[in-house]
Amino acid sequence: TDPSGFHLTNIILHMLNTVLLYALLRSLALPAVLCTAASALFAVHPINTEAIAWIAGRNDPLLFLFLLLTCVSAVKSRATGRRALKTTLCLCAGLSYGMALFTKESAIVVLPLLLLIDRCDCARSHPASRAERAMRYGMLATITVVFFTAQQAVLHKVAPGFAFHPDVRSFLTPCIINLYYLKALLLPVNLTVDPSFFI
């Protein structure tokens, strides 16, 4: 009956995410001033209000925590020359990616994010070997396939008649939702935990 513990947990998660975001940006060799400014903006931006203040929105800060851990581990594994530490960091990246998928399926966004980080950062520092990249992305792809295969098996047991039949109009939904969140990011007014989309 007392929500204060839940709210405290969400605030601690948000604080951890802010620190991890700073650590990720610093590991990409960005200037400290830029990393501090970006992390501070993330910490106080009103778009995070619904995920932090709304107890049921906890899966968002948890997802972001595991995604940041995945990215930090992957970037640091590329930067180290010690084989044992590189393997440990790769395993940490895989474990945190698996946890992110179990938190929310949209964690799959980490794959293109890591590809983008590799593409932008490799030219400046710590280029990874082809074998190392193949191992890292092979592990993440395997985790993805195993997760979604297991998920489908469970869904078919729980609801045997469950089948997804896409409607062409449903492809517009993500575009409209992303435009809404882009507007909320750039112009954070009239925010709500339950936005309505007339689709």
PDB file of C-alpha atoms in Angstrom:
ATOM      1  CA  THR A   1       0.000   0.000   0.000  1.00  0.00           C
ATOM      2  CA  ASP A   2       3.040   2.310   0.195  1.00  0.00           C
ATOM      3  CA  PRO A   3       4.417   3.248  -3.261  1.00  0.00           C
ATOM      4  CA  SER A   4       7.499   5.083  -1.973  1.00  0.00           C
ATOM      5  CA  GLY A   5       9.781   2.031  -2.352  1.00  0.00           C
ATOM      6  CA  PHE A   6       8.702   1.572  -5.956  1.00  0.00           C
ATOM      7  CA  HIS A   7       9.307   5.243  -6.720  1.00  0.00           C
ATOM      8  CA  LEU A   8      12.712   5.126  -5.024  1.00  0.00           C
ATOM      9  CA  THR A   9      13.668   2.092  -7.127  1.00  0.00           C
ATOM     10  CA  ASN A  10      12.687   3.923 -10.324  1.00  0.00           C
ATOM     11  CA  ILE A  11      14.715   6.980  -9.320  1.00  0.00           C
ATOM     12  CA  ILE A  12      17.762   4.806  -8.537  1.00  0.00           C
ATOM     13  CA  LEU A  13      17.404   3.085 -11.927  1.00  0.00           C
ATOM     14  CA  HIS A  14      17.235   6.484 -13.627  1.00  0.00           C
ATOM     15  CA  MET A  15      20.350   7.646 -11.769  1.00  0.00           C
ATOM     16  CA  LEU A  16      22.208   4.474 -12.793  1.00  0.00           C
ATOM     17  CA  ASN A  17      21.132   5.014 -16.396  1.00  0.00           C
ATOM     18  CA  THR A  18      22.415   8.581 -16.335  1.00  0.00           C
ATOM     19  CA  VAL A  19      25.822   7.428 -15.047  1.00  0.00           C
ATOM     20  CA  LEU A  20      25.954   4.567 -17.572  1.00  0.00           C
ATOM     21  CA  LEU A  21      25.048   6.916 -20.425  1.00  0.00           C
ATOM     22  CA  TYR A  22      27.960   9.121 -19.400  1.00  0.00           C
ATOM     23  CA  ALA A  23      30.252   6.061 -19.242  1.00  0.00           C
ATOM     24  CA  LEU A  24      29.160   4.931 -22.713  1.00  0.00           C
ATOM     25  CA  LEU A  25      29.723   8.366 -24.243  1.00  0.00           C
ATOM     26  CA  ARG A  26      33.150   8.636 -22.590  1.00  0.00           C
ATOM     27  CA  SER A  27      34.116   5.169 -23.831  1.00  0.00           C
ATOM     28  CA  LEU A  28      33.402   6.458 -27.350  1.00  0.00           C
ATOM     29  CA  ALA A  29      36.134   9.083 -26.784  1.00  0.00           C
ATOM     30  CA  LEU A  30      33.731  12.018 -26.913  1.00  0.00           C
ATOM     31  CA  PRO A  31      34.698  15.264 -25.138  1.00  0.00           C
ATOM     32  CA  ALA A  32      33.897  15.255 -21.415  1.00  0.00           C
ATOM     33  CA  VAL A  33      31.867  18.473 -21.694  1.00  0.00           C
ATOM     34  CA  LEU A  34      29.627  16.964 -24.378  1.00  0.00           C
ATOM     35  CA  CYS A  35      29.182  13.737 -22.363  1.00  0.00           C
ATOM     36  CA  THR A  36      28.277  15.710 -19.240  1.00  0.00           C
ATOM     37  CA  ALA A  37      25.812  17.933 -21.094  1.00  0.00           C
ATOM     38  CA  ALA A  38      24.113  14.982 -22.827  1.00  0.00           C
ATOM     39  CA  SER A  39      23.858  13.004 -19.578  1.00  0.00           C
ATOM     40  CA  ALA A  40      22.516  16.017 -17.670  1.00  0.00           C
ATOM     41  CA  LEU A  41      19.912  16.643 -20.376  1.00  0.00           C
ATOM     42  CA  PHE A  42      18.891  12.977 -20.220  1.00  0.00           C
ATOM     43  CA  ALA A  43      18.637  13.170 -16.411  1.00  0.00           C
ATOM     44  CA  VAL A  44      16.209  16.092 -16.349  1.00  0.00           C
ATOM     45  CA  HIS A  45      14.366  15.894 -19.693  1.00  0.00           C
ATOM     46  CA  PRO A  46      10.572  15.763 -19.164  1.00  0.00           C
ATOM     47  CA  ILE A  47      10.136  12.940 -21.716  1.00  0.00           C
ATOM     48  CA  ASN A  48      11.430  10.560 -19.020  1.00  0.00           C
ATOM     49  CA  THR A  49       8.692  11.566 -16.585  1.00  0.00           C
ATOM     50  CA  GLU A  50       6.221   8.810 -17.459  1.00  0.00           C
ATOM     51  CA  ALA A  51       8.847   6.062 -17.285  1.00  0.00           C
ATOM     52  CA  ILE A  52      10.246   7.225 -13.938  1.00  0.00           C
ATOM     53  CA  ALA A  53       7.195   8.548 -12.064  1.00  0.00           C
ATOM     54  CA  TRP A  54       4.756   5.896 -13.270  1.00  0.00           C
ATOM     55  CA  ILE A  55       5.458   2.644 -11.418  1.00  0.00           C
ATOM     56  CA  ALA A  56       4.071   0.477 -14.233  1.00  0.00           C
ATOM     57  CA  GLY A  57       6.548   2.137 -16.618  1.00  0.00           C
ATOM     58  CA  ARG A  58       9.507   0.503 -14.882  1.00  0.00           C
ATOM     59  CA  ASN A  59      10.246  -1.730 -17.871  1.00  0.00           C
ATOM     60  CA  ASP A  60      11.558   1.342 -19.745  1.00  0.00           C
ATOM     61  CA  PRO A  61      14.365   2.264 -17.310  1.00  0.00           C
ATOM     62  CA  LEU A  62      15.157  -1.443 -16.868  1.00  0.00           C
ATOM     63  CA  LEU A  63      15.367  -1.884 -20.634  1.00  0.00           C
ATOM     64  CA  PHE A  64      17.617   1.152 -20.951  1.00  0.00           C
ATOM     65  CA  LEU A  65      19.831  -0.103 -18.103  1.00  0.00           C
ATOM     66  CA  PHE A  66      20.413  -3.447 -19.851  1.00  0.00           C
ATOM     67  CA  LEU A  67      20.901  -1.783 -23.247  1.00  0.00           C
ATOM     68  CA  LEU A  68      23.497   0.583 -21.821  1.00  0.00           C
ATOM     69  CA  LEU A  69      25.275  -2.312 -20.085  1.00  0.00           C
ATOM     70  CA  THR A  70      25.310  -4.186 -23.404  1.00  0.00           C
ATOM     71  CA  CYS A  71      26.772  -1.229 -25.282  1.00  0.00           C
ATOM     72  CA  VAL A  72      29.339  -0.329 -22.608  1.00  0.00           C
ATOM     73  CA  SER A  73      30.502  -3.965 -22.366  1.00  0.00           C
ATOM     74  CA  ALA A  74      30.726  -4.316 -26.164  1.00  0.00           C
ATOM     75  CA  VAL A  75      32.660  -1.064 -26.618  1.00  0.00           C
ATOM     76  CA  LYS A  76      35.033  -1.782 -23.736  1.00  0.00           C
ATOM     77  CA  SER A  77      35.630  -5.342 -24.999  1.00  0.00           C
ATOM     78  CA  ARG A  78      36.778  -3.873 -28.296  1.00  0.00           C
ATOM     79  CA  ALA A  79      39.093  -1.413 -26.528  1.00  0.00           C
ATOM     80  CA  THR A  80      40.953  -3.900 -24.345  1.00  0.00           C
ATOM     81  CA  GLY A  81      43.874  -5.953 -25.530  1.00  0.00           C
ATOM     82  CA  ARG A  82      43.695  -8.591 -22.784  1.00  0.00           C
ATOM     83  CA  ARG A  83      42.050 -11.780 -24.068  1.00  0.00           C
ATOM     84  CA  ALA A  84      40.451 -12.851 -20.754  1.00  0.00           C
ATOM     85  CA  LEU A  85      38.945  -9.410 -20.124  1.00  0.00           C
ATOM     86  CA  LYS A  86      37.731  -9.197 -23.733  1.00  0.00           C
ATOM     87  CA  THR A  87      35.925 -12.558 -23.375  1.00  0.00           C
ATOM     88  CA  THR A  88      34.424 -11.572 -20.012  1.00  0.00           C
ATOM     89  CA  LEU A  89      33.132  -8.272 -21.405  1.00  0.00           C
ATOM     90  CA  CYS A  90      31.677 -10.049 -24.464  1.00  0.00           C
ATOM     91  CA  LEU A  91      29.848 -12.483 -22.188  1.00  0.00           C
ATOM     92  CA  CYS A  92      28.579  -9.551 -20.072  1.00  0.00           C
ATOM     93  CA  ALA A  93      27.292  -7.899 -23.256  1.00  0.00           C
ATOM     94  CA  GLY A  94      25.480 -11.105 -24.234  1.00  0.00           C
ATOM     95  CA  LEU A  95      23.998 -11.594 -20.775  1.00  0.00           C
ATOM     96  CA  SER A  96      22.776  -8.007 -20.487  1.00  0.00           C
ATOM     97  CA  TYR A  97      21.339  -8.189 -24.029  1.00  0.00           C
ATOM     98  CA  GLY A  98      19.414 -11.326 -23.055  1.00  0.00           C
ATOM     99  CA  MET A  99      18.113  -9.550 -19.944  1.00  0.00           C
ATOM    100  CA  ALA A 100      17.077  -6.591 -22.102  1.00  0.00           C
ATOM    101  CA  LEU A 101      15.106  -8.889 -24.423  1.00  0.00           C
ATOM    102  CA  PHE A 102      13.331 -10.461 -21.452  1.00  0.00           C
ATOM    103  CA  THR A 103      12.492  -6.959 -20.220  1.00  0.00           C
ATOM    104  CA  LYS A 104      11.057  -5.753 -23.536  1.00  0.00           C
ATOM    105  CA  GLU A 105      11.295  -7.131 -27.071  1.00  0.00           C
ATOM    106  CA  SER A 106      12.224  -3.710 -28.456  1.00  0.00           C
ATOM    107  CA  ALA A 107      15.711  -4.384 -27.048  1.00  0.00           C
ATOM    108  CA  ILE A 108      16.494  -5.740 -30.502  1.00  0.00           C
ATOM    109  CA  VAL A 109      17.363  -2.120 -31.350  1.00  0.00           C
ATOM    110  CA  VAL A 110      20.770  -2.756 -29.744  1.00  0.00           C
ATOM    111  CA  LEU A 111      21.955  -4.648 -32.845  1.00  0.00           C
ATOM    112  CA  PRO A 112      21.727  -1.700 -35.270  1.00  0.00           C
ATOM    113  CA  LEU A 113      22.911   0.606 -32.471  1.00  0.00           C
ATOM    114  CA  LEU A 114      26.109  -1.411 -32.006  1.00  0.00           C
ATOM    115  CA  LEU A 115      26.616  -1.532 -35.779  1.00  0.00           C
ATOM    116  CA  LEU A 116      26.289   2.259 -35.859  1.00  0.00           C
ATOM    117  CA  ILE A 117      28.743   2.627 -32.955  1.00  0.00           C
ATOM    118  CA  ASP A 118      31.206   0.313 -34.731  1.00  0.00           C
ATOM    119  CA  ARG A 119      30.842   2.191 -37.993  1.00  0.00           C
ATOM    120  CA  CYS A 120      31.298   5.652 -36.458  1.00  0.00           C
ATOM    121  CA  ASP A 121      33.900   4.832 -33.825  1.00  0.00           C
ATOM    122  CA  CYS A 122      36.180   2.303 -35.546  1.00  0.00           C
ATOM    123  CA  ALA A 123      37.745   4.929 -37.770  1.00  0.00           C
ATOM    124  CA  ARG A 124      38.900   6.860 -34.698  1.00  0.00           C
ATOM    125  CA  SER A 125      40.012   4.176 -32.249  1.00  0.00           C
ATOM    126  CA  HIS A 126      40.265   0.477 -31.450  1.00  0.00           C
ATOM    127  CA  PRO A 127      39.310  -1.113 -34.783  1.00  0.00           C
ATOM    128  CA  ALA A 128      37.993  -4.608 -34.112  1.00  0.00           C
ATOM    129  CA  SER A 129      39.175  -7.557 -36.158  1.00  0.00           C
ATOM    130  CA  ARG A 130      36.756  -9.244 -38.521  1.00  0.00           C
ATOM    131  CA  ALA A 131      36.786 -12.409 -36.371  1.00  0.00           C
ATOM    132  CA  GLU A 132      36.053 -10.414 -33.222  1.00  0.00           C
ATOM    133  CA  ARG A 133      33.106  -8.607 -34.859  1.00  0.00           C
ATOM    134  CA  ALA A 134      31.781 -11.903 -36.234  1.00  0.00           C
ATOM    135  CA  MET A 135      31.971 -13.465 -32.758  1.00  0.00           C
ATOM    136  CA  ARG A 136      30.218 -10.526 -31.070  1.00  0.00           C
ATOM    137  CA  TYR A 137      27.405 -10.151 -33.610  1.00  0.00           C
ATOM    138  CA  GLY A 138      27.081 -13.918 -33.996  1.00  0.00           C
ATOM    139  CA  MET A 139      26.550 -14.241 -30.243  1.00  0.00           C
ATOM    140  CA  LEU A 140      23.964 -11.423 -30.193  1.00  0.00           C
ATOM    141  CA  ALA A 141      22.154 -12.840 -33.235  1.00  0.00           C
ATOM    142  CA  THR A 142      22.075 -16.301 -31.630  1.00  0.00           C
ATOM    143  CA  ILE A 143      20.613 -14.849 -28.421  1.00  0.00           C
ATOM    144  CA  THR A 144      17.978 -13.051 -30.516  1.00  0.00           C
ATOM    145  CA  VAL A 145      16.971 -16.187 -32.432  1.00  0.00           C
ATOM    146  CA  VAL A 146      16.848 -18.322 -29.275  1.00  0.00           C
ATOM    147  CA  PHE A 147      14.758 -15.719 -27.441  1.00  0.00           C
ATOM    148  CA  PHE A 148      12.173 -15.238 -30.186  1.00  0.00           C
ATOM    149  CA  THR A 149      11.965 -18.991 -30.880  1.00  0.00           C
ATOM    150  CA  ALA A 150      11.345 -19.693 -27.186  1.00  0.00           C
ATOM    151  CA  GLN A 151       8.850 -16.846 -26.994  1.00  0.00           C
ATOM    152  CA  GLN A 152       6.861 -18.192 -29.949  1.00  0.00           C
ATOM    153  CA  ALA A 153       6.885 -21.699 -28.478  1.00  0.00           C
ATOM    154  CA  VAL A 154       5.511 -20.382 -25.183  1.00  0.00           C
ATOM    155  CA  LEU A 155       2.883 -18.220 -26.906  1.00  0.00           C
ATOM    156  CA  HIS A 156       1.650 -21.159 -28.997  1.00  0.00           C
ATOM    157  CA  LYS A 157       1.289 -23.311 -25.867  1.00  0.00           C
ATOM    158  CA  VAL A 158      -0.550 -20.587 -23.951  1.00  0.00           C
ATOM    159  CA  ALA A 159      -2.747 -19.553 -26.899  1.00  0.00           C
ATOM    160  CA  PRO A 160      -2.687 -22.304 -29.562  1.00  0.00           C
ATOM    161  CA  GLY A 161      -4.775 -20.324 -32.053  1.00  0.00           C
ATOM    162  CA  PHE A 162      -2.509 -17.286 -31.784  1.00  0.00           C
ATOM    163  CA  ALA A 163      -1.368 -16.078 -35.185  1.00  0.00           C
ATOM    164  CA  PHE A 164      -0.179 -12.741 -36.451  1.00  0.00           C
ATOM    165  CA  HIS A 165      -1.864 -11.500 -39.614  1.00  0.00           C
ATOM    166  CA  PRO A 166      -0.361  -8.127 -40.547  1.00  0.00           C
ATOM    167  CA  ASP A 167      -2.551  -5.388 -41.938  1.00  0.00           C
ATOM    168  CA  VAL A 168      -0.932  -2.903 -44.312  1.00  0.00           C
ATOM    169  CA  ARG A 169      -2.307  -0.046 -42.209  1.00  0.00           C
ATOM    170  CA  SER A 170      -0.495  -1.403 -39.135  1.00  0.00           C
ATOM    171  CA  PHE A 171       2.848  -0.435 -40.667  1.00  0.00           C
ATOM    172  CA  LEU A 172       1.917   3.240 -40.254  1.00  0.00           C
ATOM    173  CA  THR A 173       1.460   2.844 -36.497  1.00  0.00           C
ATOM    174  CA  PRO A 174       5.180   2.785 -35.566  1.00  0.00           C
ATOM    175  CA  CYS A 175       5.791   5.842 -37.769  1.00  0.00           C
ATOM    176  CA  ILE A 176       3.023   7.813 -36.060  1.00  0.00           C
ATOM    177  CA  ILE A 177       4.185   6.767 -32.595  1.00  0.00           C
ATOM    178  CA  ASN A 178       7.824   7.656 -33.370  1.00  0.00           C
ATOM    179  CA  LEU A 179       6.733  11.071 -34.677  1.00  0.00           C
ATOM    180  CA  TYR A 180       4.790  11.616 -31.443  1.00  0.00           C
ATOM    181  CA  TYR A 181       7.847  10.794 -29.314  1.00  0.00           C
ATOM    182  CA  LEU A 182      10.091  12.934 -31.500  1.00  0.00           C
ATOM    183  CA  LYS A 183       7.676  15.839 -30.926  1.00  0.00           C
ATOM    184  CA  ALA A 184       7.671  15.087 -27.188  1.00  0.00           C
ATOM    185  CA  LEU A 185      11.475  15.033 -27.155  1.00  0.00           C
ATOM    186  CA  LEU A 186      11.852  18.348 -28.971  1.00  0.00           C
ATOM    187  CA  LEU A 187       8.799  20.085 -27.492  1.00  0.00           C
ATOM    188  CA  PRO A 188       8.001  18.494 -24.088  1.00  0.00           C
ATOM    189  CA  VAL A 189       4.560  19.995 -23.392  1.00  0.00           C
ATOM    190  CA  ASN A 190       1.203  18.337 -22.658  1.00  0.00           C
ATOM    191  CA  LEU A 191       2.927  15.061 -21.772  1.00  0.00           C
ATOM    192  CA  THR A 192       0.775  12.092 -20.765  1.00  0.00           C
ATOM    193  CA  VAL A 193       1.396   8.487 -19.769  1.00  0.00           C
ATOM    194  CA  ASP A 194      -1.404   7.363 -22.074  1.00  0.00           C
ATOM    195  CA  PRO A 195      -1.253   9.221 -25.396  1.00  0.00           C
ATOM    196  CA  SER A 196      -4.094   8.632 -27.865  1.00  0.00           C
ATOM    197  CA  PHE A 197      -3.385   7.910 -31.497  1.00  0.00           C
ATOM    198  CA  PHE A 198      -6.290   8.134 -33.923  1.00  0.00           C
ATOM    199  CA  ILE A 199      -5.169   5.410 -36.322  1.00  0.00           C
TER     200      ILE A 199
END
